[in-house]
Coordinates of C-alpha atoms and ligand atoms in Angstrom, one line a residue:
X1 CA -50.3 -31.3 -17.5
X2 CA -46.3 -31.9 -17.3
X3 CA -44.4 -31.0 -20.5
X4 CA -41.1 -32.6 -21.5
X5 CA -38.5 -31.3 -24.1
X6 CA -35.1 -32.9 -24.9
X7 CA -32.3 -31.6 -27.4
X8 CA -29.1 -32.7 -29.0
X9 CA -27.4 -31.3 -31.8
X10 CA -25.5 -28.1 -32.4
X11 CA -27.7 -25.3 -31.5
X12 CA -27.8 -23.8 -28.0
X13 CA -29.7 -26.6 -26.2
X14 CA -31.4 -23.9 -23.8
X15 CA -33.0 -21.8 -26.7
X16 CA -34.5 -25.0 -27.9
X17 CA -35.7 -26.1 -24.4
X18 CA -37.1 -22.8 -23.4
X19 CA -39.1 -22.5 -26.8
X20 CA -40.3 -26.1 -27.0
X21 CA -41.6 -25.6 -22.9
X22 CA -43.1 -22.4 -23.9
X23 CA -45.1 -24.1 -26.9
X24 CA -46.3 -26.7 -24.0
X25 CA -47.2 -24.2 -21.5
X26 CA -50.8 -24.4 -22.5
X27 CA -50.7 -27.7 -21.0
X28 CA -50.7 -26.2 -17.4
X29 CA -47.9 -26.1 -15.2
X30 CA -46.9 -24.8 -11.7
X31 CA -42.7 -25.2 -12.0
X32 CA -40.2 -25.5 -14.6
X33 CA -36.7 -26.5 -14.9
X34 CA -33.8 -27.5 -17.6
X35 CA -30.6 -29.0 -17.6
X36 CA -27.8 -28.8 -20.2
X37 CA -24.5 -30.9 -20.5
X38 CA -21.4 -28.9 -20.8
X39 CA -17.8 -30.3 -20.7
X40 CA -18.9 -33.7 -19.2
X41 CA -20.7 -31.9 -16.6
X42 CA -24.6 -31.3 -16.3
X43 CA -26.1 -28.0 -15.0
X44 CA -29.5 -27.7 -13.7
X45 CA -31.7 -24.6 -13.2
X46 CA -35.3 -25.1 -11.6
X47 CA -37.9 -22.4 -10.7
X48 CA -41.2 -22.5 -9.1
X49 CA -43.8 -20.6 -11.2
X50 CA -44.1 -19.6 -14.7
X51 CA -41.1 -20.0 -17.1
X52 CA -40.4 -16.5 -17.3
X53 CA -38.6 -17.3 -13.5
X54 CA -36.8 -19.8 -15.1
X55 CA -35.7 -17.8 -17.7
X56 CA -34.5 -15.0 -15.4
X57 CA -32.7 -17.6 -13.3
X58 CA -30.9 -19.1 -16.5
X59 CA -29.9 -15.5 -17.5
X60 CA -28.3 -15.1 -14.0
X61 CA -26.8 -18.6 -14.5
X62 CA -26.3 -19.3 -18.0
X63 CA -26.7 -22.8 -19.3
X64 CA -24.4 -23.6 -22.1
X65 CA -24.1 -26.8 -24.3
X66 CA -25.9 -28.4 -27.2
X67 CA -27.5 -31.4 -25.0
X68 CA -30.3 -30.9 -22.8
X69 CA -33.7 -31.5 -21.4
X70 CA -36.4 -29.6 -20.1
X71 CA -39.8 -29.9 -18.3
X72 CA -42.8 -28.1 -16.9
X73 CA -44.3 -29.7 -13.9
X74 CA -47.8 -29.6 -12.8
X75 CA -47.7 -31.0 -9.2
X76 CA -49.0 -34.5 -8.1
X77 CA -46.5 -35.7 -5.7
X78 CA -45.1 -32.9 -3.5
X79 CA -46.4 -29.4 -3.8
X80 CA -45.2 -27.0 -6.6
X81 CA -41.7 -25.6 -5.4
X82 CA -38.2 -25.5 -7.0
X83 CA -37.1 -28.9 -5.0
X84 CA -39.9 -30.7 -6.5
X85 CA -39.6 -29.2 -9.9
X86 CA -37.6 -31.2 -12.7
X87 CA -35.2 -32.2 -13.6
X88 CA -34.1 -34.8 -10.8
X89 CA -30.5 -35.9 -10.1
X90 CA -29.0 -38.9 -8.6
X91 CA -25.0 -38.6 -9.0
X92 CA -24.5 -38.7 -13.0
X93 CA -28.0 -39.1 -13.7
X94 CA -30.3 -36.7 -14.4
X95 CA -34.1 -37.0 -15.6
X96 CA -37.5 -35.6 -16.4
X97 CA -40.7 -37.8 -16.0
X98 CA -44.1 -37.3 -16.9
X99 CA -46.7 -39.8 -15.6
X100 CA -47.1 -41.2 -12.2
X101 CA -44.8 -44.2 -10.3
X102 CA -47.6 -46.1 -8.3
X103 CA -45.0 -48.0 -6.5
X104 CA -43.0 -45.2 -5.4
X105 CA -43.5 -45.6 -1.7
X106 CA -42.2 -49.2 -1.9
X107 CA -39.0 -48.1 -4.2
X108 CA -38.6 -45.2 -1.5
X109 CA -38.3 -47.7 1.2
X110 CA -35.9 -50.0 -0.6
X111 CA -33.9 -47.1 -1.8
X112 CA -33.7 -45.6 1.9
X113 CA -32.2 -48.9 3.0
X114 CA -29.6 -49.0 0.5
X115 CA -28.4 -45.7 1.6
X116 CA -30.0 -43.2 -0.8
X117 CA -31.3 -39.7 0.6
X118 CA -34.1 -37.7 -1.2
X119 CA -33.9 -34.3 -2.0
X120 CA -37.6 -33.8 -3.3
X121 CA -41.2 -35.3 -2.3
X122 CA -41.6 -36.5 -6.0
X123 CA -42.1 -40.1 -7.3
X124 CA -39.8 -38.8 -10.2
X125 CA -36.7 -38.6 -8.2
X126 CA -37.1 -42.4 -7.4
X127 CA -36.5 -43.0 -11.0
X128 CA -33.2 -41.5 -10.8
X129 CA -32.1 -42.7 -7.8
X130 CA -33.0 -46.1 -9.0
X131 CA -30.9 -46.0 -12.0
X132 CA -28.1 -44.9 -10.0
X133 CA -28.5 -47.9 -7.6
X134 CA -28.6 -50.3 -10.7
X135 CA -25.5 -49.0 -12.0
X136 CA -23.8 -49.2 -8.5
X137 CA -25.0 -52.9 -8.6
X138 CA -22.7 -53.2 -11.6
X139 CA -25.1 -52.6 -14.5
X140 CA -24.2 -50.5 -17.6
X141 CA -26.3 -47.2 -18.0
X142 CA -28.4 -48.8 -20.9
X143 CA -28.9 -52.2 -18.7
X144 CA -29.8 -50.2 -15.6
X145 CA -32.3 -47.9 -17.5
X146 CA -33.9 -51.0 -18.8
X147 CA -34.0 -52.7 -15.3
X148 CA -35.4 -49.8 -13.8
X149 CA -38.5 -49.8 -16.3
X150 CA -39.3 -53.1 -15.4
X151 CA -39.3 -52.3 -11.7
X152 CA -41.4 -48.8 -11.8
X153 CA -45.0 -49.5 -11.9
X154 CA -47.6 -46.7 -13.4
X155 CA -47.0 -44.4 -16.3
X156 CA -44.2 -42.5 -17.5
X157 CA -42.6 -40.8 -20.4
X158 CA -38.7 -40.4 -19.2
X159 CA -35.9 -38.5 -20.7
X160 CA -32.6 -39.5 -18.9
X161 CA -29.0 -37.8 -19.4
X162 CA -26.1 -39.7 -18.1
X163 CA -23.3 -37.0 -17.1
X164 CA -20.5 -39.6 -18.4
X165 CA -22.4 -40.1 -21.7
X166 CA -22.7 -36.5 -23.3
X167 CA -23.7 -37.8 -26.5
X168 CA -27.1 -39.2 -25.9
X169 CA -30.6 -38.9 -24.4
X170 CA -32.2 -42.1 -23.1
X171 CA -36.0 -42.2 -23.8
X172 CA -39.0 -44.2 -22.5
X173 CA -42.6 -44.5 -22.5
X174 CA -45.3 -46.3 -21.1
X175 CA -48.8 -44.5 -20.6
X176 CA -47.3 -41.2 -21.2
X177 CA -46.9 -39.9 -24.7
X178 CA -43.2 -39.2 -26.0
X179 CA -42.3 -38.2 -29.4
X180 CA -39.1 -38.0 -31.2
X181 CA -38.4 -35.3 -33.7
X182 CA -35.9 -36.0 -36.5
X183 CA -33.5 -33.3 -37.8
X184 CA -30.3 -33.2 -39.7
X185 CA -27.6 -33.7 -37.3
X186 CA -30.1 -33.0 -34.5
X187 CA -32.8 -34.7 -32.9
X188 CA -35.5 -33.6 -30.5
X189 CA -37.6 -35.5 -28.0
X190 CA -41.0 -34.0 -26.4
X191 CA -44.2 -35.1 -24.7
X192 CA -46.2 -33.4 -27.5
X193 CA -45.6 -32.3 -31.0
X194 CA -46.5 -28.7 -30.4
X195 CA -43.0 -28.4 -28.9
X196 CA -41.4 -29.7 -32.1
X197 CA -43.1 -28.1 -34.9
X198 CA -40.9 -25.4 -35.3
X199 CA -37.8 -27.4 -36.0
X200 CA -39.2 -30.6 -37.8
X201 CA -42.1 -32.2 -39.4
X202 CA -41.0 -35.7 -39.1
X203 CA -41.6 -37.5 -36.2
X204 CA -41.6 -41.2 -34.6
X205 CA -44.3 -41.7 -32.0
X206 CA -42.9 -44.2 -29.2
X207 CA -45.0 -47.1 -28.4
X208 CA -46.0 -48.2 -24.8
X209 CA -42.8 -50.1 -23.1
X210 CA -40.4 -48.5 -25.9
X211 CA -37.0 -47.4 -24.7
X212 CA -34.7 -45.7 -27.0
X213 CA -31.1 -43.8 -27.3
X214 CA -31.4 -40.8 -29.1
X215 CA -28.1 -39.4 -30.5
X216 CA -27.1 -36.5 -33.0
X217 CA -27.0 -38.8 -35.8
X218 CA -30.0 -41.1 -35.1
X219 CA -32.4 -42.8 -32.9
X220 CA -32.4 -46.4 -31.7
X221 CA -35.7 -48.0 -30.5
X222 CA -36.2 -51.1 -28.3
X223 CA -39.7 -52.8 -27.7
X224 CA -40.5 -53.9 -24.2
X225 CA -38.7 -57.0 -24.7
X226 CA -35.6 -55.5 -25.4
X227 CA -35.7 -56.0 -29.3
X228 CA -34.5 -53.4 -31.5
X229 CA -37.7 -52.1 -33.6
X230 CA -38.4 -49.8 -36.5
X231 CA -41.4 -47.1 -35.7
X232 CA -42.7 -45.3 -38.6
X233 CA -41.6 -41.9 -39.3
X234 CA -44.7 -39.8 -39.6
X235 CA -45.3 -36.4 -41.0
X236 CA -47.1 -33.8 -38.8
X237 CA -49.4 -31.6 -40.8
X238 CA -49.6 -29.0 -38.4
X239 CA -47.9 -25.7 -39.1
X240 CA -45.6 -23.7 -37.0
X241 CA -48.0 -20.4 -37.5
X242 CA -51.0 -22.4 -36.0
X243 CA -49.2 -22.8 -32.6
X244 CA -48.5 -18.9 -32.6
X245 CA -50.7 -16.1 -31.4
X246 CA -50.4 -14.1 -35.0
X247 CA -51.4 -10.5 -33.6
X248 CA -54.0 -11.9 -31.4
X249 CA -54.2 -10.7 -27.8
X250 CA -54.7 -14.4 -26.6
X251 CA -54.5 -17.7 -28.1
X252 CA -58.2 -18.3 -27.1
X253 CA -59.4 -15.4 -29.3
X254 CA -57.3 -16.7 -32.3
X255 CA -58.7 -20.1 -31.9
X256 CA -62.4 -18.6 -31.7
X257 CA -61.8 -16.8 -35.0
X258 CA -59.9 -19.8 -36.6
X259 CA -63.3 -21.9 -36.5
X260 CA -64.5 -21.4 -39.8
X261 CA -61.2 -22.6 -41.4
X262 CA -60.8 -25.6 -39.0
X263 CA -64.5 -26.7 -39.7
X264 CA -63.8 -26.4 -43.4
X265 CA -60.6 -28.4 -42.8
X266 CA -62.5 -31.1 -40.8
X267 CA -65.1 -31.2 -43.5
X268 CA -62.8 -31.6 -46.4
X269 CA -62.9 -34.9 -48.4
X270 CA -65.6 -36.0 -46.1
X271 CA -68.8 -34.6 -47.5
X272 CA -69.0 -35.6 -51.4
X273 CA -72.0 -33.5 -53.0
X274 CA -71.4 -34.8 -56.8
X275 CA -73.2 -33.3 -59.8
X276 CA -76.9 -32.3 -59.6
X277 CA -79.3 -34.8 -60.8
X278 CA -76.5 -37.4 -60.2
X279 CA -78.0 -40.6 -58.2
X280 CA -76.0 -41.6 -55.4
X281 CA -73.6 -39.1 -55.7
X282 CA -74.2 -37.3 -52.5
X283 CA -72.5 -38.9 -49.7
X284 CA -70.6 -38.8 -46.3
X285 CA -67.0 -40.6 -46.6
X286 CA -65.7 -41.2 -43.1
X287 CA -62.3 -43.2 -42.8
X288 CA -62.6 -46.7 -41.5
X289 CA -66.2 -46.4 -40.7
X290 CA -67.3 -49.1 -43.1
X291 CA -65.0 -51.5 -41.4
X292 CA -66.3 -50.6 -38.1
X293 CA -70.2 -50.6 -39.2
X294 CA -69.9 -53.9 -41.3
X295 CA -71.3 -54.3 -45.0
X296 CA -73.8 -51.6 -45.8
X297 CA -76.3 -54.3 -46.8
X298 CA -76.3 -55.7 -43.3
X299 CA -77.6 -54.2 -40.1
X300 CA -75.2 -52.2 -38.1
X301 CA -73.6 -54.8 -35.7
X302 CA -74.1 -52.7 -32.3
X303 CA -77.2 -52.8 -30.1
X304 CA -75.8 -50.6 -27.3
X305 CA -73.7 -47.1 -28.2
X306 CA -72.0 -45.4 -25.4
X307 CA -70.5 -41.8 -25.8
X308 CA -67.8 -41.3 -23.3
X309 CA -65.7 -37.9 -22.5
X310 CA -64.8 -35.5 -20.0
X311 CA -65.6 -31.6 -19.8
X312 CA -65.9 -29.8 -23.0
X313 CA -65.7 -33.0 -24.8
X314 CA -68.3 -34.4 -22.7
X315 CA -70.8 -31.6 -23.7
X316 CA -70.1 -32.3 -27.7
X317 CA -70.9 -35.9 -26.8
X318 CA -74.2 -34.8 -25.6
X319 CA -74.8 -32.8 -28.7
X320 CA -73.9 -35.9 -30.4
X321 CA -76.7 -38.0 -28.8
X322 CA -79.3 -35.3 -30.4
X323 CA -77.6 -35.6 -33.6
X324 CA -77.4 -39.4 -33.9
X325 CA -80.5 -40.3 -32.2
X326 CA -82.5 -37.9 -34.7
X327 CA -80.9 -38.9 -37.8
X328 CA -80.4 -42.7 -37.3
X329 CA -82.5 -43.6 -34.5
X330 CA -79.8 -45.4 -33.0
X331 CA -80.1 -45.1 -29.1
X332 CA -77.2 -43.3 -27.6
X333 CA -76.1 -43.1 -23.8
X334 CA -73.6 -40.7 -23.2
X335 CA -71.7 -40.8 -19.8
X336 CA -68.8 -38.9 -18.1
X337 CA -65.8 -41.1 -18.4
X338 CA -64.9 -40.6 -14.9
X339 CA -68.3 -42.1 -13.7
X340 CA -68.4 -44.7 -16.2
X341 CA -65.2 -46.2 -15.4
X342 CA -66.4 -46.8 -11.8
X343 CA -69.8 -48.4 -12.5
X344 CA -70.6 -51.8 -13.7
X345 CA -72.1 -50.9 -17.2
X346 CA -73.5 -53.4 -19.5
X347 CA -71.1 -54.3 -22.2
X348 CA -70.7 -57.0 -24.5
X349 CA -69.4 -57.6 -28.1
X350 CA -72.3 -55.8 -29.5
X351 CA -71.3 -52.6 -27.9
X352 CA -69.9 -49.4 -29.3
X353 CA -68.0 -47.1 -27.5
X354 CA -67.5 -43.7 -29.0
X355 CA -64.7 -41.7 -26.9
X356 CA -64.3 -38.1 -27.5
X357 CA -61.1 -36.5 -26.6
X358 CA -59.4 -33.1 -27.7
X359 CA -56.0 -34.2 -26.6
X360 CA -56.5 -37.9 -26.6
X361 CA -54.4 -38.3 -23.4
X362 CA -57.3 -37.7 -20.9
X363 CA -56.7 -40.3 -18.2
X364 CA -60.4 -40.9 -17.1
X365 CA -61.6 -41.4 -20.5
X366 CA -58.9 -43.5 -21.4
X367 CA -59.3 -45.8 -18.7
X368 CA -62.9 -46.1 -19.4
X369 CA -62.3 -46.8 -22.8
X370 CA -59.8 -49.5 -21.9
X371 CA -62.2 -51.3 -19.7
X372 CA -64.5 -51.3 -22.3
X373 CA -62.3 -52.9 -24.7
X374 CA -61.3 -55.3 -22.1
X375 CA -65.2 -56.2 -22.0
X376 CA -65.4 -56.8 -25.8
X377 CA -66.6 -53.4 -27.0
X378 CA -65.4 -51.8 -30.1
X379 CA -63.8 -48.4 -29.5
X380 CA -64.3 -45.4 -32.0
X381 CA -62.4 -42.2 -31.0
X382 CA -62.9 -38.8 -32.0
X383 CA -59.7 -37.0 -31.4
X384 CA -57.7 -34.0 -32.3
X385 CA -54.2 -35.1 -31.7
X386 CA -52.7 -37.6 -34.1
X387 CA -51.3 -41.0 -32.6
X388 CA -52.3 -39.8 -29.0
X389 CA -53.3 -42.7 -26.6
X390 CA -56.8 -42.8 -27.1
X391 CA -56.7 -43.0 -30.9
X392 CA -54.0 -45.9 -30.4
X393 CA -56.2 -47.7 -28.2
X394 CA -59.2 -47.5 -30.6
X395 CA -60.5 -50.0 -33.4
X396 CA -61.0 -46.6 -35.6
X397 CA -60.7 -42.8 -35.2
X398 CA -62.2 -39.8 -36.8
X399 CA -59.9 -36.7 -36.4
X400 CA -61.0 -33.4 -36.0
X401 CA -58.7 -31.0 -37.8
X402 CA -58.6 -28.2 -35.2
X403 CA -54.7 -27.9 -35.4
X404 CA -52.9 -27.3 -32.2
X405 CA -55.3 -25.7 -29.6
X406 CA -53.1 -23.8 -27.2
X407 CA -55.8 -21.8 -25.0
X408 CA -56.8 -24.2 -22.2
X409 CA -60.3 -23.3 -22.9
X410 CA -61.4 -25.6 -25.6
X411 CA -63.1 -23.7 -28.5
X412 CA -61.9 -24.9 -31.9
X413 CA -61.8 -28.1 -30.7
X414 CA -65.4 -28.2 -29.4
X415 CA -66.8 -26.9 -32.7
X416 CA -64.7 -29.4 -34.8
X417 CA -66.1 -32.2 -32.6
X418 CA -69.7 -31.1 -33.0
X419 CA -68.7 -31.2 -36.9
X420 CA -67.7 -34.8 -36.7
X421 CA -70.3 -35.9 -34.6
X422 CA -72.6 -34.4 -37.1
X423 CA -70.9 -36.1 -40.1
X424 CA -71.1 -39.4 -38.1
X425 CA -74.9 -38.9 -37.3
X426 CA -75.4 -38.0 -41.4
X427 CA -73.4 -41.3 -42.1
X428 CA -75.3 -43.6 -39.8
X429 CA -78.7 -41.9 -40.9
X430 CA -77.8 -43.3 -44.3
X431 CA -76.7 -46.4 -43.1
X432 CA -80.0 -47.0 -41.0
X433 CA -82.0 -45.5 -44.1
X434 CA -83.7 -43.5 -41.3
X435 CA -82.9 -40.3 -42.8
X436 CA -85.0 -39.4 -45.9
X437 CA -82.5 -38.7 -49.0
X438 CA -83.9 -35.2 -49.5
X439 CA -83.2 -34.0 -45.9
X440 CA -79.7 -35.7 -46.0
X441 CA -79.0 -33.8 -49.5
X442 CA -80.1 -30.5 -47.7
X443 CA -77.9 -31.1 -45.0
X444 CA -74.8 -31.8 -47.0
X445 CA -75.5 -28.5 -48.9
X446 CA -75.8 -27.0 -45.4
X447 CA -72.6 -28.2 -44.2
X448 CA -70.5 -27.2 -47.1
X449 CA -72.0 -23.7 -46.9
X450 CA -71.2 -23.4 -42.9
X451 CA -67.6 -22.5 -43.0
X452 CA -68.5 -19.1 -45.1
X453 CA -71.7 -18.6 -42.7
X454 CA -69.6 -18.6 -39.8
X455 CA -66.8 -16.3 -41.3
X456 CA -69.7 -13.8 -42.1
X457 CA -71.2 -14.4 -38.5
X458 CA -67.9 -13.5 -36.8
X459 CA -68.0 -10.2 -38.4
X460 CA -71.1 -9.2 -36.5
X461 CA -70.3 -9.6 -32.9
X462 CA -68.9 -6.1 -32.0
X463 CA -71.6 -5.9 -29.2
X464 CA -70.7 -8.7 -27.2
X465 CA -67.5 -6.8 -25.8
X466 CA -70.1 -4.2 -24.5
X467 CA -72.4 -6.6 -23.1
X468 CA -69.3 -8.0 -21.4
X469 CA -68.4 -4.6 -20.1
X470 CA -71.9 -4.2 -18.7
X471 CA -72.1 -7.5 -16.7
X472 CA -68.3 -8.4 -15.9
X473 CA -68.8 -7.7 -12.0
X474 CA -71.7 -10.0 -11.5
X475 CA -70.7 -12.8 -9.5
X476 CA -72.9 -15.5 -10.7
X477 CA -74.4 -16.3 -14.1
X478 CA -77.1 -18.8 -15.2
X479 CA -77.4 -20.2 -18.7
X480 CA -80.4 -21.9 -20.2
X481 CA -81.3 -23.8 -23.4
X482 CA -83.3 -26.6 -24.6
X483 CA -82.7 -29.4 -27.1
X484 CA -79.6 -30.0 -29.0
X485 CA -78.5 -26.4 -27.5
X486 CA -79.0 -27.5 -23.7
X487 CA -75.2 -29.0 -23.8
X488 CA -74.2 -25.6 -25.4
X489 CA -75.5 -23.9 -22.2
X490 CA -73.5 -26.4 -20.2
X491 CA -70.6 -25.4 -22.5
X492 CA -71.2 -21.7 -22.2
X493 CA -71.6 -21.9 -18.5
X494 CA -68.4 -24.2 -18.3
X495 CA -66.2 -21.6 -20.6
X496 CA -67.1 -18.6 -18.1
X497 CA -66.2 -20.5 -15.1
X498 CA -63.0 -21.5 -16.7
X499 CA -61.6 -18.3 -17.7
X500 CA -63.3 -15.9 -15.6
X501 CA -63.6 -17.4 -12.3
X502 CA -67.4 -16.5 -12.1
X503 CA -69.4 -19.1 -10.8
X504 CA -72.0 -20.2 -13.7
X505 CA -74.6 -23.1 -13.9
X506 CA -75.8 -24.4 -17.1
X507 CA -79.5 -25.8 -16.9
X508 CA -82.1 -27.3 -19.2
X509 CA -84.6 -24.2 -19.5
X510 CA -87.4 -26.6 -18.8
X511 CA -85.5 -27.7 -15.2
X512 CA -85.3 -24.0 -14.0
X513 CA -88.4 -23.9 -12.1
X514 CA -87.4 -27.3 -10.3
X515 CA -84.9 -25.5 -8.4
X516 CA -82.4 -23.0 -9.7
X517 CA -85.2 -20.2 -10.2
X518 CA -84.4 -19.8 -6.6
X519 CA -81.3 -18.2 -7.4
X520 CA -82.6 -15.4 -9.4
X521 CA -82.2 -11.9 -8.0
X522 CA -82.5 -8.5 -9.3
X523 CA -80.0 -8.3 -12.1
X524 CA -78.7 -11.5 -12.1
X525 CA -77.5 -12.4 -15.7
X526 CA -79.5 -15.1 -17.2
X527 CA -77.9 -16.0 -20.9
X528 CA -80.3 -17.9 -22.9
X529 CA -80.0 -19.6 -26.1
X530 CA -83.0 -19.3 -28.3
X531 CA -82.9 -19.9 -31.8
X532 CA -86.3 -20.2 -33.7
X533 CA -86.8 -23.9 -33.7
X534 CA -89.4 -26.2 -32.5
X535 CA -88.8 -25.2 -28.7
X536 CA -88.6 -21.5 -29.2
X537 CA -92.1 -20.9 -27.5
X538 CA -91.2 -22.9 -24.5
X539 CA -87.8 -21.2 -24.3
X540 CA -89.7 -17.9 -24.6
X541 CA -91.9 -18.8 -21.6
X542 CA -88.4 -19.5 -19.5
X543 CA -87.6 -16.0 -20.5
X544 CA -90.6 -14.7 -18.9
X545 CA -90.5 -16.7 -15.9
X546 CA -86.8 -15.2 -15.1
X547 CA -87.8 -11.9 -16.3
X548 CA -90.6 -11.9 -13.8
X549 CA -87.9 -12.6 -11.0
X550 CA -85.6 -9.5 -11.9
X551 CA -83.2 -11.3 -14.1
X552 CA -81.3 -9.4 -16.6
X553 CA -81.5 -11.6 -19.7
X554 CA -79.0 -11.9 -22.4
X555 CA -80.5 -13.8 -25.3
X556 CA -78.9 -15.5 -28.2
X557 CA -81.4 -15.6 -30.9
X558 CA -81.8 -15.5 -34.6
X559 CA -81.5 -12.5 -36.8
X560 CA -84.8 -11.0 -37.6
X561 CA -86.5 -12.1 -34.2
X562 CA -88.4 -9.2 -33.4
X563 CA -90.2 -10.4 -30.5
X564 CA -86.7 -11.4 -28.4
X565 CA -85.8 -7.8 -28.8
X566 CA -88.7 -7.0 -26.4
X567 CA -88.2 -9.7 -23.9
X568 CA -84.4 -9.4 -23.6
X569 CA -82.2 -6.7 -22.1
X570 CA -79.3 -7.9 -24.2
X571 CA -79.4 -9.7 -27.4
X572 CA -76.8 -11.5 -29.6
X573 CA -78.1 -12.4 -33.1
X574 CA -77.0 -15.3 -35.2
X575 CA -78.1 -16.2 -38.6
X576 CA -80.9 -18.7 -38.7
X577 CA -80.3 -22.2 -39.6
X578 CA -81.4 -25.7 -39.5
X579 CA -81.4 -27.2 -35.8
X580 CA -78.5 -29.4 -36.5
X581 CA -76.2 -26.5 -37.0
X582 CA -77.5 -23.9 -34.5
X583 CA -74.9 -26.0 -31.6
X584 CA -72.0 -25.0 -33.8
X585 CA -73.3 -21.2 -34.3
X586 CA -74.5 -20.6 -30.8
X587 CA -71.3 -22.0 -29.3
X588 CA -69.1 -19.3 -31.0
X589 CA -70.9 -16.1 -29.5
X590 CA -70.8 -17.8 -26.0
X591 CA -67.1 -18.4 -26.5
X592 CA -66.8 -14.6 -27.2
X593 CA -69.0 -13.5 -24.2
X594 CA -66.8 -15.7 -21.8
X595 CA -63.6 -14.2 -23.4
X596 CA -64.5 -10.6 -23.3
X597 CA -65.6 -10.9 -19.7
X598 CA -62.5 -12.9 -18.6
X599 CA -60.4 -10.2 -20.7
X600 CA -61.9 -7.2 -19.0
X601 CA -61.5 -8.9 -15.5
X602 CA -58.0 -9.4 -16.3
X603 CA -57.6 -13.2 -15.5
X604 CA -55.0 -15.4 -17.3
X605 CA -57.3 -16.4 -20.3
X606 CA -55.0 -18.8 -21.8
X607 CA -53.8 -20.6 -18.8
X608 CA -56.7 -20.2 -16.2
X609 CA -55.3 -21.2 -12.4
X610 CA -55.3 -24.7 -11.5
X611 CA -56.3 -25.9 -15.0
X612 CA -54.2 -28.3 -17.5
X613 CA -54.8 -28.9 -21.1
X614 CA -54.4 -32.7 -21.0
X615 CA -55.6 -34.2 -17.8
X616 CA -53.3 -37.2 -17.6
X617 CA -54.2 -37.9 -14.2
X618 CA -57.4 -39.2 -12.6
Ligands
AGP701 C1 -62.0 -27.4 -21.8 O1 -62.2 -25.9 -22.1 C2 -61.7 -28.0 -20.7 N1 -60.3 -27.2 -20.3 C3 -61.9 -29.6 -20.3 O2 -62.9 -29.7 -19.8 C4 -61.5 -30.6 -21.2 O3 -62.3 -30.5 -22.1 C5 -61.6 -31.9 -20.6 O4 -60.7 -32.0 -19.9 C6 -61.3 -33.0 -21.7 O5 -60.1 -33.0 -22.2 P1 -60.0 -33.8 -23.7 O6 -60.8 -33.1 -24.7 O7 -58.4 -33.5 -24.0 O8 -60.2 -35.4 -23.1

């Protein structure tokens, strides 16, 4: 959702702000703005719509100066408009804000009584007016800022300029991420490291309740009690090029093609094969898992395991259930985080909650995990963003190594989540001794071969673009599968809806006759995931049922499946693989199908309407 960039140094601030905001565009927004300080005066330019609108306004009304803040806003309080766009100003105070000020009505009433008038409908403007009020009350800027932080309730990442202090940025975070990037005689602030990686690899992640002062020469950070603290400087491993399109038409397409590499990265150092014949040399090494699951010779200390997530991450959790239950015989319950947080689940000290989130900032997942932690559960997160809120809350984290995912529709983050879940299932399979050694060793070999296999497979999908062309104008799609591929059908349908705006439903193939079959009419595309596995025959019968009602079957099957060629109008083939790899293999052609349909329809593939990459509100 909203994005923040701040800069102080010797470059033209506007260039850094626009470049940084562009790198945050993927988060989703509906207006943008920037403020730059020059000669003790702060000028603000804001625009409704995309960054290019802001840029064209800046071209007409240049913002010069080497200190500035920028923002992309995803409307929560107040419609998307220029007046509601950030930065907001109250006298000398100019600020940008991410998050929600929950007591904004009370504060607005208080400030109105004091004579303040408001230009916008936002909760954020209130923070600017309140700082100004506290300075009217006689406090210094620093004290006024601290006082306001204690008065506002809710979540915030705030970056504030004071027109009278053109040598510093005031920053604070609580619940919404904020990162300081360290340069030489220049420093940066952003809501997301993607905005900074073009400039620096050294970053400081602020903790909740921290506030700080960023100057050209350094950063001073204070904790919630006002005590000066040293936060560690971390090195970011994401490279600048991973956040650029690199010749691809869209980020999403680039990210689809990055999957062999990022899956290889995710496996790196975690699968140990040892030499042939050497006993006990084949293993999975997962960071912090021994601490979480306790000594190897003791039973696992959990009697309930929940997986919580939203959207695509929820789909990977559903696949994870198949992996973990089959390999370790541990029982798993998968919940939508937004539902879990409002029911009264049975949780105690013997509960493990596995939270899955690409961004690590999804409000529902964060809240559900926070509640579970309060009730005594241990938390394990699977996440793509270093030091984001969900890993920080968790007792242990397994990072996916997908690199920055810019396309709003998740692709490589999803398949790396599946990879981590498979590693976790194999690890647990060994811990519970439910997975036979031979199967385990075979699985490790298969995993090591996977990136190469994906690389080759990606070269064979030339026909998907033609299939997309033939079916792009249909108004409704059904996606069917069974077993561990059933969540892949859900995910395939979600991808199509998100980026092409075509209605699509994913269903367990066996459930079709209990309702959705009524939808089928002449020519309706039904995408069926049908690898040659233990439910192959069953899915084949489902194909017959939909064909008999006039559906046009687009089947995703295995290379060499001659029967399928006679049953489906369109066939996409992937190499035959063990059951636990098919969800990863099958995901990729489904991503490509959605991509090509959307591209041919001309929708905004990387930033679909109404969607945000990191959903930091409920
Ligand atoms: C993915 O294509 C979606 N944009 C969305 O469903 C996403 O997976 C969901 O919002 C959860 O995000 P997270 O993984 O960052 O928690």
